[in-house]
Every structure is written in C-alpha cells, then in structure tokens.
PDB file of C-alpha atoms in Angstrom:
ATOM      1  CA  UNK A   6      95.495 144.198  90.749  1.00 50.00           C
ATOM      2  CA  UNK A   7      97.755 147.189  91.128  1.00 58.00           C
ATOM      3  CA  UNK A   8     100.945 147.538  89.100  1.00 61.00           C
ATOM      4  CA  UNK A   9     102.996 147.124  92.298  1.00 61.00           C
ATOM      5  CA  UNK A  10     101.325 143.795  93.086  1.00 55.00           C
ATOM      6  CA  UNK A  11     101.863 142.620  89.513  1.00 58.00           C
ATOM      7  CA  UNK A  12     105.559 143.522  89.668  1.00 59.00           C
ATOM      8  CA  UNK A  13     105.928 141.794  93.036  1.00 58.00           C
ATOM      9  CA  UNK A  14     104.301 138.637  91.689  1.00 52.00           C
ATOM     10  CA  UNK A  15     106.543 138.597  88.625  1.00 59.00           C
ATOM     11  CA  UNK A  16     109.627 139.027  90.831  1.00 62.00           C
ATOM     12  CA  UNK A  17     108.501 136.349  93.241  1.00 56.00           C
ATOM     13  CA  UNK A  18     107.503 133.819  90.581  1.00 59.00           C
ATOM     14  CA  UNK A  19     110.973 132.278  90.002  1.00 60.00           C
ATOM     15  CA  UNK A  20     111.566 132.035  93.763  1.00 56.00           C
ATOM     16  CA  UNK A  21     108.240 130.308  94.284  1.00 56.00           C
ATOM     17  CA  UNK A  22     108.781 128.001  91.293  1.00 58.00           C
ATOM     18  CA  UNK A  23     112.237 127.008  92.557  1.00 57.00           C
ATOM     19  CA  UNK A  24     110.885 126.423  96.064  1.00 58.00           C
ATOM     20  CA  UNK A  25     108.122 124.237  94.700  1.00 57.00           C
ATOM     21  CA  UNK A  26     110.612 122.265  92.589  1.00 58.00           C
ATOM     22  CA  UNK A  27     112.966 121.799  95.576  1.00 60.00           C
ATOM     23  CA  UNK A  28     109.977 120.688  97.611  1.00 61.00           C
ATOM     24  CA  UNK A  29     109.096 118.130  94.914  1.00 63.00           C
ATOM     25  CA  UNK A  30     112.588 116.619  95.100  1.00 63.00           C
ATOM     26  CA  UNK A  31     112.318 116.432  98.877  1.00 67.00           C
ATOM     27  CA  UNK A  32     108.884 114.899  98.416  1.00 71.00           C
ATOM     28  CA  UNK A  33     110.564 112.211  96.292  1.00 75.00           C
ATOM     29  CA  UNK A  34     112.828 111.467  99.248  1.00 82.00           C
ATOM     30  CA  UNK A  35     109.998 111.209 101.767  1.00 83.00           C
ATOM     31  CA  UNK A  36     108.506 107.899 100.518  1.00 87.00           C
ATOM     32  CA  UNK A  37     112.018 106.414 100.555  1.00 88.00           C
ATOM     33  CA  UNK A  38     112.520 107.634 104.122  1.00 86.00           C
ATOM     34  CA  UNK A  39     109.104 106.276 105.115  1.00 88.00           C
ATOM     35  CA  UNK A  40     109.854 102.872 103.574  1.00 90.00           C
ATOM     36  CA  UNK A  41     113.040 102.473 105.570  1.00 90.00           C
ATOM     37  CA  UNK A  42     111.503 103.833 108.769  1.00 89.00           C
ATOM     38  CA  UNK A  43     108.763 101.207 108.380  1.00 91.00           C
ATOM     39  CA  UNK A  44     111.430  98.515 107.929  1.00 90.00           C
ATOM     40  CA  UNK A  45     113.178  99.758 111.086  1.00 89.00           C
ATOM     41  CA  UNK A  46     109.889  99.633 112.963  1.00 90.00           C
ATOM     42  CA  UNK A  47     109.511  96.009 111.868  1.00 92.00           C
ATOM     43  CA  UNK A  48     112.887  95.127 113.351  1.00 91.00           C
ATOM     44  CA  UNK A  49     115.405  95.753 110.556  1.00 92.00           C
ATOM     45  CA  UNK A  50     118.824  96.726 111.893  1.00 92.00           C
ATOM     46  CA  UNK A  51     120.634  99.894 110.901  1.00 92.00           C
ATOM     47  CA  UNK A  52     123.134  97.779 108.974  1.00 92.00           C
ATOM     48  CA  UNK A  53     120.399  96.048 106.955  1.00 93.00           C
ATOM     49  CA  UNK A  54     118.755  99.392 106.187  1.00 93.00           C
ATOM     50  CA  UNK A  55     122.053 101.014 105.192  1.00 93.00           C
ATOM     51  CA  UNK A  56     122.911  98.149 102.838  1.00 94.00           C
ATOM     52  CA  UNK A  57     119.489  98.372 101.212  1.00 94.00           C
ATOM     53  CA  UNK A  58     119.673 102.179 100.834  1.00 93.00           C
ATOM     54  CA  UNK A  59     123.104 101.996  99.229  1.00 94.00           C
ATOM     55  CA  UNK A  60     121.809  99.400  96.751  1.00 95.00           C
ATOM     56  CA  UNK A  61     118.808 101.628  95.989  1.00 94.00           C
ATOM     57  CA  UNK A  62     121.153 104.517  95.186  1.00 95.00           C
ATOM     58  CA  UNK A  63     123.013 102.384  92.632  1.00 95.00           C
ATOM     59  CA  UNK A  64     119.725 101.343  90.986  1.00 96.00           C
ATOM     60  CA  UNK A  65     118.420 104.933  90.919  1.00 96.00           C
ATOM     61  CA  UNK A  66     121.682 106.114  89.371  1.00 97.00           C
ATOM     62  CA  UNK A  67     121.543 103.437  86.657  1.00 98.00           C
ATOM     63  CA  UNK A  68     117.896 104.283  85.876  1.00 97.00           C
ATOM     64  CA  UNK A  69     118.671 108.014  85.692  1.00 97.00           C
ATOM     65  CA  UNK A  70     121.603 107.366  83.358  1.00 98.00           C
ATOM     66  CA  UNK A  71     119.342 105.302  81.090  1.00 98.00           C
ATOM     67  CA  UNK A  72     116.836 108.196  80.967  1.00 97.00           C
ATOM     68  CA  UNK A  73     119.587 110.701  80.124  1.00 97.00           C
ATOM     69  CA  UNK A  74     121.029 108.372  77.455  1.00 97.00           C
ATOM     70  CA  UNK A  75     117.649 108.386  75.698  1.00 96.00           C
ATOM     71  CA  UNK A  76     117.724 112.183  75.257  1.00 95.00           C
ATOM     72  CA  UNK A  77     118.642 113.371  71.787  1.00 93.00           C
ATOM     73  CA  UNK A  78     122.080 114.921  71.426  1.00 88.00           C
ATOM     74  CA  UNK A  79     121.892 118.685  70.909  1.00 72.00           C
TER      75      UNK A  79
ATOM     76  CA  UNK B  15     102.188 143.608  98.546  1.00 43.00           C
ATOM     77  CA  UNK B  16     103.851 142.940 101.904  1.00 47.00           C
ATOM     78  CA  UNK B  17     100.915 140.848 103.093  1.00 45.00           C
ATOM     79  CA  UNK B  18     100.898 138.855  99.875  1.00 43.00           C
ATOM     80  CA  UNK B  19     104.663 138.328  99.968  1.00 45.00           C
ATOM     81  CA  UNK B  20     104.539 137.347 103.638  1.00 46.00           C
ATOM     82  CA  UNK B  21     101.751 134.848 102.987  1.00 43.00           C
ATOM     83  CA  UNK B  22     103.589 133.236 100.077  1.00 42.00           C
ATOM     84  CA  UNK B  23     106.907 133.109 101.924  1.00 44.00           C
ATOM     85  CA  UNK B  24     105.183 131.731 105.020  1.00 43.00           C
ATOM     86  CA  UNK B  25     103.608 128.962 102.928  1.00 43.00           C
ATOM     87  CA  UNK B  26     106.951 128.083 101.374  1.00 43.00           C
ATOM     88  CA  UNK B  27     108.786 128.189 104.711  1.00 44.00           C
ATOM     89  CA  UNK B  28     106.110 126.215 106.532  1.00 42.00           C
ATOM     90  CA  UNK B  29     105.971 123.526 103.862  1.00 44.00           C
ATOM     91  CA  UNK B  30     109.762 123.284 104.060  1.00 45.00           C
ATOM     92  CA  UNK B  31     109.700 123.088 107.844  1.00 44.00           C
ATOM     93  CA  UNK B  32     107.309 120.160 107.834  1.00 45.00           C
ATOM     94  CA  UNK B  33     109.565 118.235 105.563  1.00 43.00           C
ATOM     95  CA  UNK B  34     112.658 119.291 107.453  1.00 49.00           C
ATOM     96  CA  UNK B  35     111.142 117.741 110.571  1.00 51.00           C
ATOM     97  CA  UNK B  36     110.663 114.501 108.666  1.00 57.00           C
ATOM     98  CA  UNK B  37     114.361 114.637 107.842  1.00 65.00           C
ATOM     99  CA  UNK B  38     115.448 115.342 111.405  1.00 74.00           C
ATOM    100  CA  UNK B  39     114.156 112.101 112.899  1.00 80.00           C
ATOM    101  CA  UNK B  40     116.655 109.249 112.520  1.00 85.00           C
ATOM    102  CA  UNK B  41     115.978 106.778 109.705  1.00 86.00           C
ATOM    103  CA  UNK B  42     116.551 103.821 112.006  1.00 84.00           C
ATOM    104  CA  UNK B  43     115.384 103.780 115.606  1.00 81.00           C
ATOM    105  CA  UNK B  44     118.131 101.264 116.334  1.00 83.00           C
ATOM    106  CA  UNK B  45     121.656 102.599 116.578  1.00 84.00           C
ATOM    107  CA  UNK B  46     124.306 100.922 114.424  1.00 90.00           C
ATOM    108  CA  UNK B  47     125.707  97.824 116.135  1.00 89.00           C
ATOM    109  CA  UNK B  48     129.203  99.345 116.038  1.00 88.00           C
ATOM    110  CA  UNK B  49     127.961 102.268 118.178  1.00 91.00           C
ATOM    111  CA  UNK B  50     126.875 100.000 121.025  1.00 89.00           C
ATOM    112  CA  UNK B  51     130.478  99.833 122.218  1.00 88.00           C
ATOM    113  CA  UNK B  52     130.395 103.560 123.010  1.00 89.00           C
ATOM    114  CA  UNK B  53     128.687 105.755 125.558  1.00 90.00           C
ATOM    115  CA  UNK B  54     127.901 109.456 125.789  1.00 92.00           C
ATOM    116  CA  UNK B  55     129.198 111.802 123.088  1.00 91.00           C
ATOM    117  CA  UNK B  56     131.122 109.082 121.263  1.00 91.00           C
ATOM    118  CA  UNK B  57     127.960 106.982 120.896  1.00 91.00           C
ATOM    119  CA  UNK B  58     126.062 110.057 119.714  1.00 91.00           C
ATOM    120  CA  UNK B  59     128.695 110.951 117.093  1.00 91.00           C
ATOM    121  CA  UNK B  60     128.765 107.340 115.883  1.00 92.00           C
ATOM    122  CA  UNK B  61     124.970 107.127 115.530  1.00 92.00           C
ATOM    123  CA  UNK B  62     124.726 110.603 113.990  1.00 91.00           C
ATOM    124  CA  UNK B  63     127.394 109.802 111.383  1.00 91.00           C
ATOM    125  CA  UNK B  64     125.530 106.648 110.358  1.00 92.00           C
ATOM    126  CA  UNK B  65     122.216 108.495 110.147  1.00 91.00           C
ATOM    127  CA  UNK B  66     123.562 111.417 108.105  1.00 89.00           C
ATOM    128  CA  UNK B  67     125.230 108.983 105.719  1.00 91.00           C
ATOM    129  CA  UNK B  68     122.033 107.033 105.032  1.00 91.00           C
ATOM    130  CA  UNK B  69     120.048 110.280 104.679  1.00 88.00           C
ATOM    131  CA  UNK B  70     122.657 111.454 102.173  1.00 89.00           C
ATOM    132  CA  UNK B  71     122.197 108.274 100.145  1.00 92.00           C
ATOM    133  CA  UNK B  72     118.403 108.696 100.283  1.00 90.00           C
ATOM    134  CA  UNK B  73     118.639 112.286  99.034  1.00 88.00           C
ATOM    135  CA  UNK B  74     120.980 111.295  96.194  1.00 91.00           C
ATOM    136  CA  UNK B  75     118.537 108.507  95.228  1.00 92.00           C
ATOM    137  CA  UNK B  76     115.707 111.082  95.237  1.00 90.00           C
ATOM    138  CA  UNK B  77     117.747 113.416  92.999  1.00 90.00           C
ATOM    139  CA  UNK B  78     118.455 110.489  90.639  1.00 93.00           C
ATOM    140  CA  UNK B  79     114.754 109.650  90.557  1.00 92.00           C
ATOM    141  CA  UNK B  80     113.929 113.291  89.847  1.00 89.00           C
ATOM    142  CA  UNK B  81     116.424 113.385  86.963  1.00 92.00           C
ATOM    143  CA  UNK B  82     114.868 110.175  85.599  1.00 94.00           C
ATOM    144  CA  UNK B  83     111.389 111.755  85.779  1.00 91.00           C
ATOM    145  CA  UNK B  84     112.356 115.225  84.554  1.00 90.00           C
ATOM    146  CA  UNK B  85     114.740 114.331  81.696  1.00 92.00           C
ATOM    147  CA  UNK B  86     112.020 112.980  79.337  1.00 93.00           C
ATOM    148  CA  UNK B  87     110.011 116.231  79.710  1.00 91.00           C
ATOM    149  CA  UNK B  88     112.610 117.948  77.543  1.00 89.00           C
ATOM    150  CA  UNK B  89     113.254 120.972  79.782  1.00 88.00           C
ATOM    151  CA  UNK B  90     116.981 120.151  79.894  1.00 90.00           C
ATOM    152  CA  UNK B  91     119.418 119.478  77.096  1.00 93.00           C
ATOM    153  CA  UNK B  92     121.177 116.117  77.191  1.00 95.00           C
ATOM    154  CA  UNK B  93     124.369 117.897  78.333  1.00 95.00           C
ATOM    155  CA  UNK B  94     122.535 119.640  81.195  1.00 92.00           C
ATOM    156  CA  UNK B  95     120.877 116.428  82.362  1.00 94.00           C
ATOM    157  CA  UNK B  96     124.206 114.570  82.176  1.00 96.00           C
ATOM    158  CA  UNK B  97     125.882 117.370  84.139  1.00 93.00           C
ATOM    159  CA  UNK B  98     123.308 117.108  86.943  1.00 92.00           C
ATOM    160  CA  UNK B  99     123.627 113.339  86.979  1.00 95.00           C
ATOM    161  CA  UNK B 100     127.423 113.555  87.048  1.00 94.00           C
ATOM    162  CA  UNK B 101     127.186 115.872  90.064  1.00 92.00           C
ATOM    163  CA  UNK B 102     124.820 113.416  91.773  1.00 92.00           C
ATOM    164  CA  UNK B 103     127.266 110.583  91.006  1.00 94.00           C
ATOM    165  CA  UNK B 104     130.100 112.672  92.443  1.00 92.00           C
ATOM    166  CA  UNK B 105     128.077 113.257  95.614  1.00 91.00           C
ATOM    167  CA  UNK B 106     127.415 109.508  95.857  1.00 93.00           C
ATOM    168  CA  UNK B 107     131.158 108.816  95.518  1.00 93.00           C
ATOM    169  CA  UNK B 108     131.869 111.292  98.330  1.00 90.00           C
ATOM    170  CA  UNK B 109     129.294 109.468 100.449  1.00 91.00           C
ATOM    171  CA  UNK B 110     131.017 106.178  99.607  1.00 93.00           C
ATOM    172  CA  UNK B 111     134.334 107.680 100.746  1.00 91.00           C
ATOM    173  CA  UNK B 112     132.745 108.875 104.012  1.00 91.00           C
ATOM    174  CA  UNK B 113     131.177 105.435 104.411  1.00 92.00           C
ATOM    175  CA  UNK B 114     134.622 103.830 104.093  1.00 92.00           C
ATOM    176  CA  UNK B 115     135.914 106.167 106.824  1.00 91.00           C
ATOM    177  CA  UNK B 116     132.895 105.185 108.951  1.00 91.00           C
ATOM    178  CA  UNK B 117     133.658 101.509 108.397  1.00 90.00           C
ATOM    179  CA  UNK B 118     137.209 102.005 109.714  1.00 90.00           C
ATOM    180  CA  UNK B 119     135.759 103.286 113.000  1.00 89.00           C
ATOM    181  CA  UNK B 120     136.684 106.953 112.594  1.00 90.00           C
ATOM    182  CA  UNK B 121     133.192 108.226 113.346  1.00 90.00           C
ATOM    183  CA  UNK B 122     134.020 111.901 113.919  1.00 90.00           C
ATOM    184  CA  UNK B 123     135.856 112.123 110.578  1.00 89.00           C
ATOM    185  CA  UNK B 124     132.999 110.243 108.879  1.00 89.00           C
ATOM    186  CA  UNK B 125     130.496 112.662 110.436  1.00 88.00           C
ATOM    187  CA  UNK B 126     132.519 115.669 109.249  1.00 89.00           C
ATOM    188  CA  UNK B 127     132.783 114.265 105.704  1.00 86.00           C
ATOM    189  CA  UNK B 128     129.109 113.338 105.654  1.00 86.00           C
ATOM    190  CA  UNK B 129     128.118 116.849 106.784  1.00 85.00           C
ATOM    191  CA  UNK B 130     130.217 118.471 104.043  1.00 84.00           C
ATOM    192  CA  UNK B 131     128.767 116.104 101.438  1.00 84.00           C
ATOM    193  CA  UNK B 132     125.263 116.757 102.724  1.00 80.00           C
ATOM    194  CA  UNK B 133     125.801 120.482 102.125  1.00 80.00           C
ATOM    195  CA  UNK B 134     126.929 119.760  98.547  1.00 80.00           C
ATOM    196  CA  UNK B 135     123.908 117.525  97.961  1.00 83.00           C
ATOM    197  CA  UNK B 136     121.551 120.216  99.242  1.00 80.00           C
ATOM    198  CA  UNK B 137     123.190 122.792  96.941  1.00 80.00           C
ATOM    199  CA  UNK B 138     122.830 120.426  93.971  1.00 83.00           C
ATOM    200  CA  UNK B 139     119.211 119.754  94.862  1.00 79.00           C
ATOM    201  CA  UNK B 140     118.467 123.511  94.895  1.00 79.00           C
ATOM    202  CA  UNK B 141     120.353 124.075  91.622  1.00 81.00           C
ATOM    203  CA  UNK B 142     118.434 121.322  89.818  1.00 82.00           C
ATOM    204  CA  UNK B 143     115.167 122.619  91.226  1.00 77.00           C
ATOM    205  CA  UNK B 144     115.888 126.218  90.219  1.00 77.00           C
ATOM    206  CA  UNK B 145     116.950 125.221  86.701  1.00 76.00           C
ATOM    207  CA  UNK B 146     113.913 122.967  86.304  1.00 73.00           C
ATOM    208  CA  UNK B 147     111.667 125.857  87.346  1.00 72.00           C
ATOM    209  CA  UNK B 148     113.475 128.191  84.931  1.00 70.00           C
ATOM    210  CA  UNK B 149     113.117 125.648  82.121  1.00 65.00           C
ATOM    211  CA  UNK B 150     109.369 125.436  82.648  1.00 60.00           C
ATOM    212  CA  UNK B 151     108.921 129.180  82.406  1.00 53.00           C
ATOM    213  CA  UNK B 152     110.961 129.503  79.189  1.00 55.00           C
TER     214      UNK B 152
END
C-alpha cells in the first residue's frame, strides 16, 4: 500500500463509518416500514396504520428514555 | 486512490439509494379517507402529507430504537444520549403539531410542516450516526 492510499483511507474512514452508522439507523426503520406495508396489504386503512405508528413512537421513546436513565452520571 | 475512493463512495451511495427507494414508496397503498373528498393536486397533497407524517414517525421510532441499542454500549455519556433523545422527542412533538394541522384539514400547511420536520429528523439521524462512528474510533 502506498503512502497516498494509506492517507486516503485514513481520511475516508470517518466518512465511511458515519455512512455505515446512518445506514444502520435507516435499516432499523426498514422493518418498521415493512411491517406497516404488510398491514396495508392485508387491508388496514391509512388511519389504522397511522394510529399504530404513533403509538409505536411513544413506546420507542419510553424505552429509549429507560435505557438512557440506566447510564451512569458522568 | 481515485479508483478506490470511487468504489467506496459508489458502494455507500448505492446502498443509500436502495434504501431511499424503500422510503419513497407510500407506507399505505390506501389513501387517507379524508383525501377521498379531493381530486387532482389537492388529493395528492393530502395523501402526500399523510405519508410524510407517518414516515417521520417511523424514522423517529427508529432513532429511538437506535438510542436504546447504542446507549448501553457506553460510546456516549449520559448527557450526550439524553441530548440526542431530547432532540428526537422535539422532532416527535413537531410531528404531533403537523399532525394536528393535518387533522384540521389544512393539508398543504401540514405537508410543509412535515417536510421541514423531516429535514430536521434527517439531520439528527446523520448527527447521531456520525457521533456514534466517532465514539467507536476513539
């Protein structure tokens, strides 16, 4: 590996890492999207789906807060 | 170096594009009942506002789930994790406000608010991702 390639890789590393992390978050959203698309395909109305998604957001927020609360104070 | 960079960027862009396509399709194939009273552009704005709102909620839920998963790994301080969560909560409140506008029948305003909120959510998502990546390399 030449020095130029090594430098390029080092410079690119944070960009790639961040892209991978962003992709992981979007990947977390995909199963949720798929679940609701499947419900729609089975006849659920937009209103039923929207109500369910809003409830899911509240649950996810509560769970995330519980995880943060468990962290030790600095 | 150029070939390597191009290959890496292409992989990142292509993986993003595939997911972006998954996001473009509406969540529900059925338009909201309230949109059935409209035709043409008005019906499109109504349906689009509803779809962007539910996609916003889904993305916020995904961010919350990511915070829940990432927090125990210890890459963030409690204050950092709480800050991200507070921003996600703020985004959810903005979605709630846009939802209220939607419920009053002002679909264009709801669409505008939802689009602005969606931009904020995307920015938050990228910030969390970048900081998580930085935390792993430190």
